[in-house]
XYZ file of C-alpha atoms in Angstrom:
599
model
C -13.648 80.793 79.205
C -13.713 77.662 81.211
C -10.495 75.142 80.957
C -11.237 71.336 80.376
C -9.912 69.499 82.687
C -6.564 67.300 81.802
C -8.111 64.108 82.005
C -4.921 62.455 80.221
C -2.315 63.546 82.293
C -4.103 62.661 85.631
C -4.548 59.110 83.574
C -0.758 58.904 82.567
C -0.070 60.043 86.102
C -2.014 57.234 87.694
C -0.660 54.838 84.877
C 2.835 55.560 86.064
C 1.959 55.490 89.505
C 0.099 51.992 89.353
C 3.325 51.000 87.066
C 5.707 52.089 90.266
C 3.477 50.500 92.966
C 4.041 47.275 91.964
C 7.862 47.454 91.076
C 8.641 44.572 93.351
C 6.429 42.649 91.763
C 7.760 43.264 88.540
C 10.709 42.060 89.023
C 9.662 39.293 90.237
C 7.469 38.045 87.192
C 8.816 39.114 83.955
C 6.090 39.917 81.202
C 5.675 36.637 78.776
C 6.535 37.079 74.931
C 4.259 34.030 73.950
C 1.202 35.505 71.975
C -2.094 34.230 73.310
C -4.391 32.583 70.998
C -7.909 33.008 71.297
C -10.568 30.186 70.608
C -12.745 29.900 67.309
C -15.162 28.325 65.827
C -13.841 25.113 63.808
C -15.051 25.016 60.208
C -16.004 21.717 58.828
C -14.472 21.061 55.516
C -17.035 18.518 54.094
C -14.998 17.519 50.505
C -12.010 16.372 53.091
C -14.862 14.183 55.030
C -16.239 12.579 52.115
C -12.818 11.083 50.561
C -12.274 9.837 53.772
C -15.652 8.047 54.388
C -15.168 7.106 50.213
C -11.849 5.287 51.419
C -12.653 3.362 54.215
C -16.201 2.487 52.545
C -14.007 1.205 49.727
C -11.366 -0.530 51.464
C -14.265 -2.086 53.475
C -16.104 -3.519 50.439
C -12.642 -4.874 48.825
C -11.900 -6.549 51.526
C -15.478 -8.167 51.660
C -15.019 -9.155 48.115
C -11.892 -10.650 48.326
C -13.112 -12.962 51.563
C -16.201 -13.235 49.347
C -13.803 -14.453 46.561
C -11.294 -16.315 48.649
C -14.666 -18.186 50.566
C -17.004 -18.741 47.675
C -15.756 -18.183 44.254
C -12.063 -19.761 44.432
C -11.860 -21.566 47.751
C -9.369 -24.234 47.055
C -6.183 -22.835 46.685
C -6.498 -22.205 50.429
C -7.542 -25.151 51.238
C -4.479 -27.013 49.225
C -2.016 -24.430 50.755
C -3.833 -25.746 54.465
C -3.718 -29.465 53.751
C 0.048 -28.882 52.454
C 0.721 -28.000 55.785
C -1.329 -30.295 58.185
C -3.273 -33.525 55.937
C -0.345 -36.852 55.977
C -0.877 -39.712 53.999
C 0.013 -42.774 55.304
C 1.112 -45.998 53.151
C -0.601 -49.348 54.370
C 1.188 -51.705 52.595
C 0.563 -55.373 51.969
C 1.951 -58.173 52.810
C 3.249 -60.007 49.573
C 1.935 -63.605 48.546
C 3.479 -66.748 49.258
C 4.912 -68.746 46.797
C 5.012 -72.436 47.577
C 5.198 -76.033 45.622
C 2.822 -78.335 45.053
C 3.196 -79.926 48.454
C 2.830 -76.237 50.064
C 6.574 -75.875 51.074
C 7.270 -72.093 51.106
C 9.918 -71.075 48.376
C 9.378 -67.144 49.206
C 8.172 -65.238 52.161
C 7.977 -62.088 53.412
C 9.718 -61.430 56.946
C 9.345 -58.442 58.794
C 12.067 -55.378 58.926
C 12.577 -52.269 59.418
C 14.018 -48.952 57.371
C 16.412 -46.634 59.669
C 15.826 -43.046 58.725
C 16.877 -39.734 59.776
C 15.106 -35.893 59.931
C 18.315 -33.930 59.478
C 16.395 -30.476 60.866
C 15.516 -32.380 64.042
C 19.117 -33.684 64.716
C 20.609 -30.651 64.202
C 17.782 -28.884 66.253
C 18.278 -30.914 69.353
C 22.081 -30.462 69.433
C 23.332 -31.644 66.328
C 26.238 -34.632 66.519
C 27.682 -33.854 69.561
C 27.775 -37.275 70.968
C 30.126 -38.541 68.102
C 30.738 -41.980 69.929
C 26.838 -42.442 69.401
C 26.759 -41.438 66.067
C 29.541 -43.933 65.481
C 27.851 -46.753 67.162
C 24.976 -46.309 64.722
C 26.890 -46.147 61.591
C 28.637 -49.510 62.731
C 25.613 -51.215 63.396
C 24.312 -50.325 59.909
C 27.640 -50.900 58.225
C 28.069 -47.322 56.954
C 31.412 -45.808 57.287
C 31.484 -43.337 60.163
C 32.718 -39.868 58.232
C 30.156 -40.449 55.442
C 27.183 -41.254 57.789
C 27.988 -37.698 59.347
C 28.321 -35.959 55.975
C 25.267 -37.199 54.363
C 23.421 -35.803 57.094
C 25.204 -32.826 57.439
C 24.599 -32.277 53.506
C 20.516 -32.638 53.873
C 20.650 -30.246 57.091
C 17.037 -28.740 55.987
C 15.563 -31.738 54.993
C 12.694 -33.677 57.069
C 13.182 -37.419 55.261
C 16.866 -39.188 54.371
C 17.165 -42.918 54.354
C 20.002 -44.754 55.814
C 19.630 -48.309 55.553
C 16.571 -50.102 54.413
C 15.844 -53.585 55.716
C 17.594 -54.365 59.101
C 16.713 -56.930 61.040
C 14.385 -56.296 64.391
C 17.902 -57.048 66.561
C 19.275 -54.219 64.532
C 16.460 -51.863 64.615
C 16.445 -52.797 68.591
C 19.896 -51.904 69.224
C 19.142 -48.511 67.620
C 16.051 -47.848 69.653
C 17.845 -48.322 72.618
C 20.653 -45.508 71.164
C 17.935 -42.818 71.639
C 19.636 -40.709 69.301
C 17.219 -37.456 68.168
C 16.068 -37.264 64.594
C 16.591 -41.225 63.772
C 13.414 -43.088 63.546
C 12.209 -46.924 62.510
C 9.821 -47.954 59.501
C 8.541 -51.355 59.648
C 8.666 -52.570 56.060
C 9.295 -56.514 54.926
C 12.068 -58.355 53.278
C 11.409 -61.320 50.990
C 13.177 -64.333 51.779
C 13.749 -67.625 50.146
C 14.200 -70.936 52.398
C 15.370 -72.865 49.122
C 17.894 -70.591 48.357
C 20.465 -70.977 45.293
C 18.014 -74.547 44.415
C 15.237 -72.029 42.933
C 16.553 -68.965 42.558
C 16.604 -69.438 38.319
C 13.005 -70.012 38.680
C 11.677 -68.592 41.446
C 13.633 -65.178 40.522
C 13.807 -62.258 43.248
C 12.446 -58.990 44.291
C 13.646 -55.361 44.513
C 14.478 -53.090 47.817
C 11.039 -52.091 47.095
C 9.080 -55.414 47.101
C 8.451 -55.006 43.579
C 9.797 -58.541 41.722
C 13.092 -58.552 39.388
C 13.327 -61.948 38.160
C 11.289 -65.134 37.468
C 7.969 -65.589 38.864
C 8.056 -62.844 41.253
C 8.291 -60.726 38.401
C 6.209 -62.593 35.629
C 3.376 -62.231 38.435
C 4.499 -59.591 40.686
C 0.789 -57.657 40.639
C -0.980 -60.613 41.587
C 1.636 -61.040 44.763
C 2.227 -57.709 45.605
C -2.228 -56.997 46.129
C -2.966 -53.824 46.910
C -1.640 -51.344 49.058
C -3.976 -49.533 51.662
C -4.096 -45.177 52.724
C -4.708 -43.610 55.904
C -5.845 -39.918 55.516
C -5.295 -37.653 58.776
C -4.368 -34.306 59.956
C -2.094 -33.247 62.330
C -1.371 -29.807 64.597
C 2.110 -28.279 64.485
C 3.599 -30.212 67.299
C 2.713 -33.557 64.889
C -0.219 -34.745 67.210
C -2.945 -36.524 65.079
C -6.245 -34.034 65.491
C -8.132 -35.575 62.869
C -8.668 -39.089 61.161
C -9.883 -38.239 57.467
C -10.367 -41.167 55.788
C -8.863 -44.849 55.686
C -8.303 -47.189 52.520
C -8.313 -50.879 53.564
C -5.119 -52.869 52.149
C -5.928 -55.751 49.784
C -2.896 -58.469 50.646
C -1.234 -60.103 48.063
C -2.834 -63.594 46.756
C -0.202 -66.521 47.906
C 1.072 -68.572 44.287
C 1.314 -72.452 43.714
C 3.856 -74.041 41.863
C 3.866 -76.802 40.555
C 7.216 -77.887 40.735
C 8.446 -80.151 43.996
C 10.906 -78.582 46.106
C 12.023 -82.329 46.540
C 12.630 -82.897 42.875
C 13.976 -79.779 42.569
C 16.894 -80.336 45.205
C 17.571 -83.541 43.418
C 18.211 -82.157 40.155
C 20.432 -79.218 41.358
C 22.712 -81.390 43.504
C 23.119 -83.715 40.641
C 23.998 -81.008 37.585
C 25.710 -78.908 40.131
C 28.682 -81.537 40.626
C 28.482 -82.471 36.918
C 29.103 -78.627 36.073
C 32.093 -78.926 39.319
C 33.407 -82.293 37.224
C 33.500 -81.597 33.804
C 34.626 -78.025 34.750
C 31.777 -77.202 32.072
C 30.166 -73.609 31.889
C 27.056 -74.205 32.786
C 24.399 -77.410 33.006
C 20.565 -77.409 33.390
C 18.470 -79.831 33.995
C 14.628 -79.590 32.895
C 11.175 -82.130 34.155
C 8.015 -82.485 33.063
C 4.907 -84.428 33.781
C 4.062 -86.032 30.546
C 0.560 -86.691 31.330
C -0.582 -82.914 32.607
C 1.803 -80.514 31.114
C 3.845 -79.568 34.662
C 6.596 -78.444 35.093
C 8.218 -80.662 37.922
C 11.856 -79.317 38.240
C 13.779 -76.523 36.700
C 17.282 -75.427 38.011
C 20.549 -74.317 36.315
C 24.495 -74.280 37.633
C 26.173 -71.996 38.592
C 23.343 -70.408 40.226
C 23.068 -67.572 43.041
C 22.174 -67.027 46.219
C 18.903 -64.482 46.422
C 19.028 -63.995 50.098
C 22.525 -62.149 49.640
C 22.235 -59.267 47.587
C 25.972 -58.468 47.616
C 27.230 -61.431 45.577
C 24.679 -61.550 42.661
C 26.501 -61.292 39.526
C 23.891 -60.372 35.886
C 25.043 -63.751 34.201
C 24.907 -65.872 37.392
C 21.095 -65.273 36.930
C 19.630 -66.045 34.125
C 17.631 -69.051 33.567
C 19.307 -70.809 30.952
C 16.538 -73.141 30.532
C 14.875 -70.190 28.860
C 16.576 -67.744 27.545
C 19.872 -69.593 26.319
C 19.078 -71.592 22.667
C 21.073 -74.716 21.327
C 21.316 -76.907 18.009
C 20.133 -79.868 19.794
C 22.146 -82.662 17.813
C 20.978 -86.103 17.868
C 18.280 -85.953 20.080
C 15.924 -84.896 17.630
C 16.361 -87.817 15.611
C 13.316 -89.443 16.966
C 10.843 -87.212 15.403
C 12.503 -87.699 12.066
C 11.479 -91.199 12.094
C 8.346 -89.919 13.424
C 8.442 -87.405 10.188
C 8.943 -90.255 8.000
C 6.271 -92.656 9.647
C 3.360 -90.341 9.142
C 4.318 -89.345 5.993
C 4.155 -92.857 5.141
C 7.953 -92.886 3.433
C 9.213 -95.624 5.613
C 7.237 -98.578 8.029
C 8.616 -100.716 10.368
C 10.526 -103.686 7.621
C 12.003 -100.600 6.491
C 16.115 -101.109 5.825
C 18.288 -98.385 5.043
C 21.717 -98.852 3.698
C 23.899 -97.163 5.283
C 27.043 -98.263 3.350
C 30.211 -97.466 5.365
C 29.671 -94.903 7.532
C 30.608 -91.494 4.968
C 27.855 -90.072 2.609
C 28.847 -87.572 -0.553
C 26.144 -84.817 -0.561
C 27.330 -82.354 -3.268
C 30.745 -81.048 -2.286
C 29.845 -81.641 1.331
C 30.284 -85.213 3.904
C 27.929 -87.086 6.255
C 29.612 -89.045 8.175
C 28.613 -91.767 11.349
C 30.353 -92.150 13.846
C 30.495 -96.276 13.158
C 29.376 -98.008 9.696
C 26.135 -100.015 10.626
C 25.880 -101.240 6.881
C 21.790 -102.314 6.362
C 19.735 -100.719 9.566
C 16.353 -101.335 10.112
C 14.427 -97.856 11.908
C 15.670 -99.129 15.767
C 19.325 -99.998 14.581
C 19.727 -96.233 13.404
C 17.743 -94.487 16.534
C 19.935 -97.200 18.863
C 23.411 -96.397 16.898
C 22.340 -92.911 16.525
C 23.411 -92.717 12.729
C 23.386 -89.321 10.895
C 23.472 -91.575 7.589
C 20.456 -93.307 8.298
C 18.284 -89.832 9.402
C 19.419 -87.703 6.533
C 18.686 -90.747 3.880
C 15.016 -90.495 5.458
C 14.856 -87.140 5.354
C 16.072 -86.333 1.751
C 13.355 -89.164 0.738
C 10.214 -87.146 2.573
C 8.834 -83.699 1.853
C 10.948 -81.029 3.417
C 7.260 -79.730 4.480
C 6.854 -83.007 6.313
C 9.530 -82.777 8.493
C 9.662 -78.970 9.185
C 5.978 -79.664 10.144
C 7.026 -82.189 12.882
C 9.098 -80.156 14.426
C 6.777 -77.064 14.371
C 4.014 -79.212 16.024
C 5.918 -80.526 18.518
C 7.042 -77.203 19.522
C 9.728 -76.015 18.026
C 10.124 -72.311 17.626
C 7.238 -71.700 19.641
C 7.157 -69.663 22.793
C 6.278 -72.138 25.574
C 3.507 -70.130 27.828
C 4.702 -70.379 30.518
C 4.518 -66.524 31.215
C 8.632 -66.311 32.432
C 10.190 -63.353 32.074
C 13.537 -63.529 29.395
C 11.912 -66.614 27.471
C 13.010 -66.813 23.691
C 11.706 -68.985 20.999
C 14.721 -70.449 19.303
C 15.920 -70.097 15.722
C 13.582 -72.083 13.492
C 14.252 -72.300 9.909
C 12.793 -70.869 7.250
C 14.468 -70.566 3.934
C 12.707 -70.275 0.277
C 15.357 -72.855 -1.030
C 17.541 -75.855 0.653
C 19.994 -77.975 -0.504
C 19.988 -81.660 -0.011
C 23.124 -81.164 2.761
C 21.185 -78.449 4.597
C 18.268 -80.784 4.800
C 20.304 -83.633 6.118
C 21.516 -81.500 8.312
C 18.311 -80.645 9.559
C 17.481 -84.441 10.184
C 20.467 -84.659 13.155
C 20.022 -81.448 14.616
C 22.162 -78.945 13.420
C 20.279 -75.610 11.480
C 17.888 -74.829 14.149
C 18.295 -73.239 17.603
C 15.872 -74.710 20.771
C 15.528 -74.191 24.340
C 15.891 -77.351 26.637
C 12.523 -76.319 27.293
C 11.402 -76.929 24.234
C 12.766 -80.348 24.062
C 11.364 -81.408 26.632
C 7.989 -80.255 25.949
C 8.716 -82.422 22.485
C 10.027 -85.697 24.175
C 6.762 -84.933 26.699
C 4.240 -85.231 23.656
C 6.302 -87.856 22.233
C 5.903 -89.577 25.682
C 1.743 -88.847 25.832
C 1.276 -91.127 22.666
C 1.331 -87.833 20.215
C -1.148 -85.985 22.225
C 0.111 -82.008 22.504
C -0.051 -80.703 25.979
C 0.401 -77.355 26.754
C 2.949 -76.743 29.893
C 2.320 -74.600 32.936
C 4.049 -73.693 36.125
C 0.923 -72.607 38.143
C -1.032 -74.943 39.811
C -4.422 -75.151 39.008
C -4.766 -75.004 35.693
C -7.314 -77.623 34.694
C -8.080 -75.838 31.342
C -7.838 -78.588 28.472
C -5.869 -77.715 25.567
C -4.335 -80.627 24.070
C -4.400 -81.619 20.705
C -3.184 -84.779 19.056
C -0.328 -83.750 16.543
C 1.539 -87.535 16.312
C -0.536 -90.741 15.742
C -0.515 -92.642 18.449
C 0.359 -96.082 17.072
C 3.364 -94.465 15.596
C 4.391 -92.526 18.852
C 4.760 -96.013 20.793
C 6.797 -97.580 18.143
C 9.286 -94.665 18.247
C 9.041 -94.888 22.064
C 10.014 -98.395 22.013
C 12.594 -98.143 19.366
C 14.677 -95.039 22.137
C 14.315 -97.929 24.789
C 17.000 -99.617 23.285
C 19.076 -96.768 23.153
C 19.494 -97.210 26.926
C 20.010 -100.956 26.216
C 23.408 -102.521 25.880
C 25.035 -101.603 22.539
C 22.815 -98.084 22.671
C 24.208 -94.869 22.739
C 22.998 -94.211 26.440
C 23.368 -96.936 28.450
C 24.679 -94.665 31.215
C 21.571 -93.319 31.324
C 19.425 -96.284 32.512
C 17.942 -96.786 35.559
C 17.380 -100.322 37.107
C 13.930 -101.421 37.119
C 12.826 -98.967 35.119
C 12.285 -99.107 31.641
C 13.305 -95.875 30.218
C 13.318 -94.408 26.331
C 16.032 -91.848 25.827
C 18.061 -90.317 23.598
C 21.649 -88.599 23.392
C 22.337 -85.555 21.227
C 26.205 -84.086 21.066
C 26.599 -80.989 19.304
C 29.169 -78.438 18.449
C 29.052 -74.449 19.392
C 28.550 -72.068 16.121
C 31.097 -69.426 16.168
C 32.161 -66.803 13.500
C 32.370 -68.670 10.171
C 31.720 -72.043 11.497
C 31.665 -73.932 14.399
C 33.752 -74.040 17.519
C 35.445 -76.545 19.703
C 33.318 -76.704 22.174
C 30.480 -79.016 22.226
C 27.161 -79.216 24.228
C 26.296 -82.781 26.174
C 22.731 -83.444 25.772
C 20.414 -86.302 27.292
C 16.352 -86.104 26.956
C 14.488 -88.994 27.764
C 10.806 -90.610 28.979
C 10.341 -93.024 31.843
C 8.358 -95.585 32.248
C 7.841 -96.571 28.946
C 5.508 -99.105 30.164
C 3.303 -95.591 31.498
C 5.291 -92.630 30.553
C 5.023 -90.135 33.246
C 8.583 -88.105 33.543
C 10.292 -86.307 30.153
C 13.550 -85.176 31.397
C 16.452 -82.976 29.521
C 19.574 -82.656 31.088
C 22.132 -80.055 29.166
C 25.812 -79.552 30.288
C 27.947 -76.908 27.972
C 31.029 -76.609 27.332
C 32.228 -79.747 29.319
C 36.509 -79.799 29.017
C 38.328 -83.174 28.552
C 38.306 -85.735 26.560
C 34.796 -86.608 27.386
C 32.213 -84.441 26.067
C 29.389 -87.069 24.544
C 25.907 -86.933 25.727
C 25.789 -90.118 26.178
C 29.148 -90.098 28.534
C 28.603 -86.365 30.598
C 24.770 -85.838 30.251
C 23.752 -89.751 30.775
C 24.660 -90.455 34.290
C 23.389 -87.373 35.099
C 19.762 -87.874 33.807
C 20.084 -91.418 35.213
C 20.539 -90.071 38.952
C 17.866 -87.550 38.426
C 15.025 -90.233 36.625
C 15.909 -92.316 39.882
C 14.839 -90.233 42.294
C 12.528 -88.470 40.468
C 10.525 -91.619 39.741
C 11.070 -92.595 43.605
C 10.469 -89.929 45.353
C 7.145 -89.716 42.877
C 6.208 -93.331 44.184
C 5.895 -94.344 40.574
C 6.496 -98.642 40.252
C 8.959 -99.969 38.533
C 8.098 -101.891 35.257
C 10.291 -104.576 35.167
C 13.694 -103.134 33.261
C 15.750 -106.789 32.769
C 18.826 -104.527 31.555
C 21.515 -103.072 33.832
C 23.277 -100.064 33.350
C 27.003 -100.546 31.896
């Protein structure tokens, strides 16, 4: 039996010798523990692949519908959000109108100024206050106190726009350039300025910090001064550089205003009632001047007045026009249109002789009294003696209709047209039954509230021979709207019968002026007060010169005059006399041969 060979051993044998040969070796390199990976085959898992490609397909087509959305469907929210950001508008404004007389002397202009301003975020950008002393220098200039300057600006840190003085003059705004402080720019904007000062400041009113007017005719025709304001559209980059000019707006400037008062007359008047008011120590005066022939208005001023060019001293009740706005029993002087009453309604012609016995009339429980007994007066001897006897007898003998119609179409209670802002229409009576005092009353002026506007506009008419002429203070107005409300045969007599009044023996001699014949009448009444009437009176003169060619119907008014004087006739005359002179010289009108001298 044959043995196998041990093919094992002799392989365990060589194992162990090939392990022992390289012993040195083995200790050199020490077997690795890592295990070794062999490569495979990746597997592609397609489910995985297609929710990724389903996700970026989708986010792909969301974000092409919301450009699509953003671009087509709703594109202007963007667009706002852009313009926000980069489109300025810039305000062209206009130049405001002129106003001027009748002779083209400016009464307001517009002067250029400038606004100081300040962008807070800038300041404090750049480095803030730091240089106080400059800081300080610009609050003196502008008059601001130093600490509050600072802490108004330190307040508005984030903000882009705070104003801190608006209308400084170009040596100002100069001065300030030349500071060269950060953050603080210039905006040229215009001031209005009036060369007549306090003279027209009732009439000619005032505007606003914003050009916009306040008073008077600036504000009764402020749009048609103020035109049209103009826009320029652009865009700018962020450093503020202009990249783009959109679109520009041209400015429509303000249309320039004629008057027609004279600046001339005007100064006249107000120097005259303005030492009347300083003389009497009287509350206020006003003095009022029409052209009888067109409707005008020549002169309009009040005392005190104010100063419109300096803002810090106006005072509410320093500015109204009293002319206007403030309403008075106007006494006596209406007396003339109650003989007027009485001659159209035929009750009483020129032989006419009332008795006034002895100066005191019984009315019911209730006294007229005169202030002398005239006895027997024809129609002049009551207008020239001025007696409330004579008026009320003619009065109680007409209609009540008849003479509460004279007065309504002369004016009265009527709201004058003239377009100023404040105007009232007076109190005019209107009661369901009278008694025979309230009536007589009526006949000297007391029982009805006017304006010295409206008087004048009556004593104007009366002046035109009856014929109604509507007043205006813009020239230009050629528009015929008069109407004849007196006769004119009886208008003349009555205007001939008031020149007497100015004659010796009348009740307003002081108010004559030499070579001149002039109709007038005085008027003295007292102040209504809770349950009655005051002690304080109103001085009233309203007249018409020439009477030859009646051109000027004046009213002067002084209230509340202290002293012993207080008559029309002694506080109003001489004032209406000074006025009518100059008024009828300066005008170039001729004297018509006046053979009377003033007392």
């Amino acid at each position: 039996m044959t043995k196998k060979p041990r093919t094992d051993k002799v392989t365990n044998t060589q194992k162990g010798k090939a392990a022992k040969a390289p012993a040195s070796k083995a200790k050199a390199k020490k077997p690795s523990n890592k295990r070794v990976i062999k490569d495979e085959p990746v597997t592609l898992i397609r489910w995985r692949l297609g929710v990724i490609l389903f996700c970026v397909f989708a986010i792909f087509f969301a974000l092409v519908a919301r450009v699509a959305y953003i671009q087509i469907i709703e594109p202007d929210n963007l667009i706002k959000q852009g313009d926000l950001r980069s489109v300025r508008v810039k305000s062209l404004p206009s130049a405001r109108g002129i106003i001027s007389d009748r002779n083209d002397e400016p009464l307001a202009v517009s002067v250029p100024v400038q606004a100081v301003w300040a962008d807070p975020k800038t300041i404090f950008k750049e480095g803030g206050l730091a240089e106080k002393d400059r800081w300080y220098a610009l609050a003196d200039v502008l008059g601001l106190e130093r600490e509050g300057m600072i802490d108004k600006l330190e307040r508005n840190k984030t903000k882009r726009f705070v104003y801190l003085q608006r209308q400084v003059s170009p040596a100002m705004a100069n001065y300030i350039r030349e500071l060269k402080l950060a953050g603080i720019g210039l905006k040229a904007e215009s001031r209005r300025y009036y060369p007549t000062g306090e003279v027209s400041a009732h009439l000619i009113g005032m505007t606003g910090i914003d050009g916009h007017g306040l008073e008077g005719v600036e504000r009764s025709y402020d749009k048609w001064l103020t035109g049209e304001a103009g826009k320029r559209t652009i865009r700018k980059d962020r450093y503020g550089r202009v990249v783009e000019n959109i679109s520009l707006e041209k400015r429509e400037e303000g249309k320039p205003l004629q008057l027609t008062i004279d600046q001339r007359l005007q100064a006249i008047s107000y120097r005259a009632i303005k030492q009347a008011v300083a003389d009497y120590r009287a509350t206020s005066g006003s003095v009022i001047m029409l052209d009888v022939k067109t409707g005008e208005v020549l002169s309009m001023v009040n005392a005190p007045s104010y100063n419109p060019n300096n803002r810090a001293t106006l005072q509410s009740f320093l500015m109204r026009n009293r002319i206007i706005t403030d309403s008075m029993e106007p006494g006596s002087t209406v007396k003339p249109f109650v003989v007027l009453a009485a001659l159209e309604n035929g009750s009483v012609d020129m032989d006419t002789v009332i008795d006034t016995g002895n100066g005191l009339m019984q009315i019911g429980g209730s006294r007229v009294r005169d202030t002398s007994a005239i006895g027997k007066a024809d129609l002049t001897t009551i207008l020239k003696k001025s007696s409330n006897i004579g008026v009320a007898k003619m009065a109680l003998d007409m209609p009540l209709e008849a003479l509460l119609g004279m007065y309504s179409s002369v004016g009265f209670g009527e709201i004058s047209g003239l377009n100023l802002i404040g105007e009232t229409s007076g109190i005019f009576p209107n009661r369901r039954r009278w008694s025979n005092f309230e009536i007589a009353t009526l006949s000297f002026g007391y029982g009805l509230s006017i304006t010295p506007l409206q008087l004048a506009h009556a004593y104007a008419t009366l002046g035109n021979h009856g014929l109604y002429q509507p007043i205006h203070i813009i020239e230009g107005n050629r528009e015929d709207l008069s109407k004849q409300v007196i006769g004119e045969e009886n208008s003349n007599l009555v205007l001939s019968m008031m020149e007497t009044v100015t004659q010796p023996g009348g009740t307003a001699t002081k108010a004559a002026v030499p070579g001149y014949r002039v109709a007038a009448k005085t008027g003295t009444s007292r102040k209504a007060s809770a349950g009655g009437y005051s002690d304080e009176y109103v001085a009233i003169t309203a007249g018409i010169a020439p009477v030859s060619d009646p051109r000027i119907a004046l009213v002067v008014v002084i209230n509340e005059p202290q002293g012993d004087s207080y008559y029309g006739g002694t506080v109003a005359g001489p004032v209406f006399a000074e006025v009518m002179k100059g008024a009828l010289q300066i005008l170039n009108i001729a004297p018509d041969e006046n053979k009377f001298k003033p007392n």
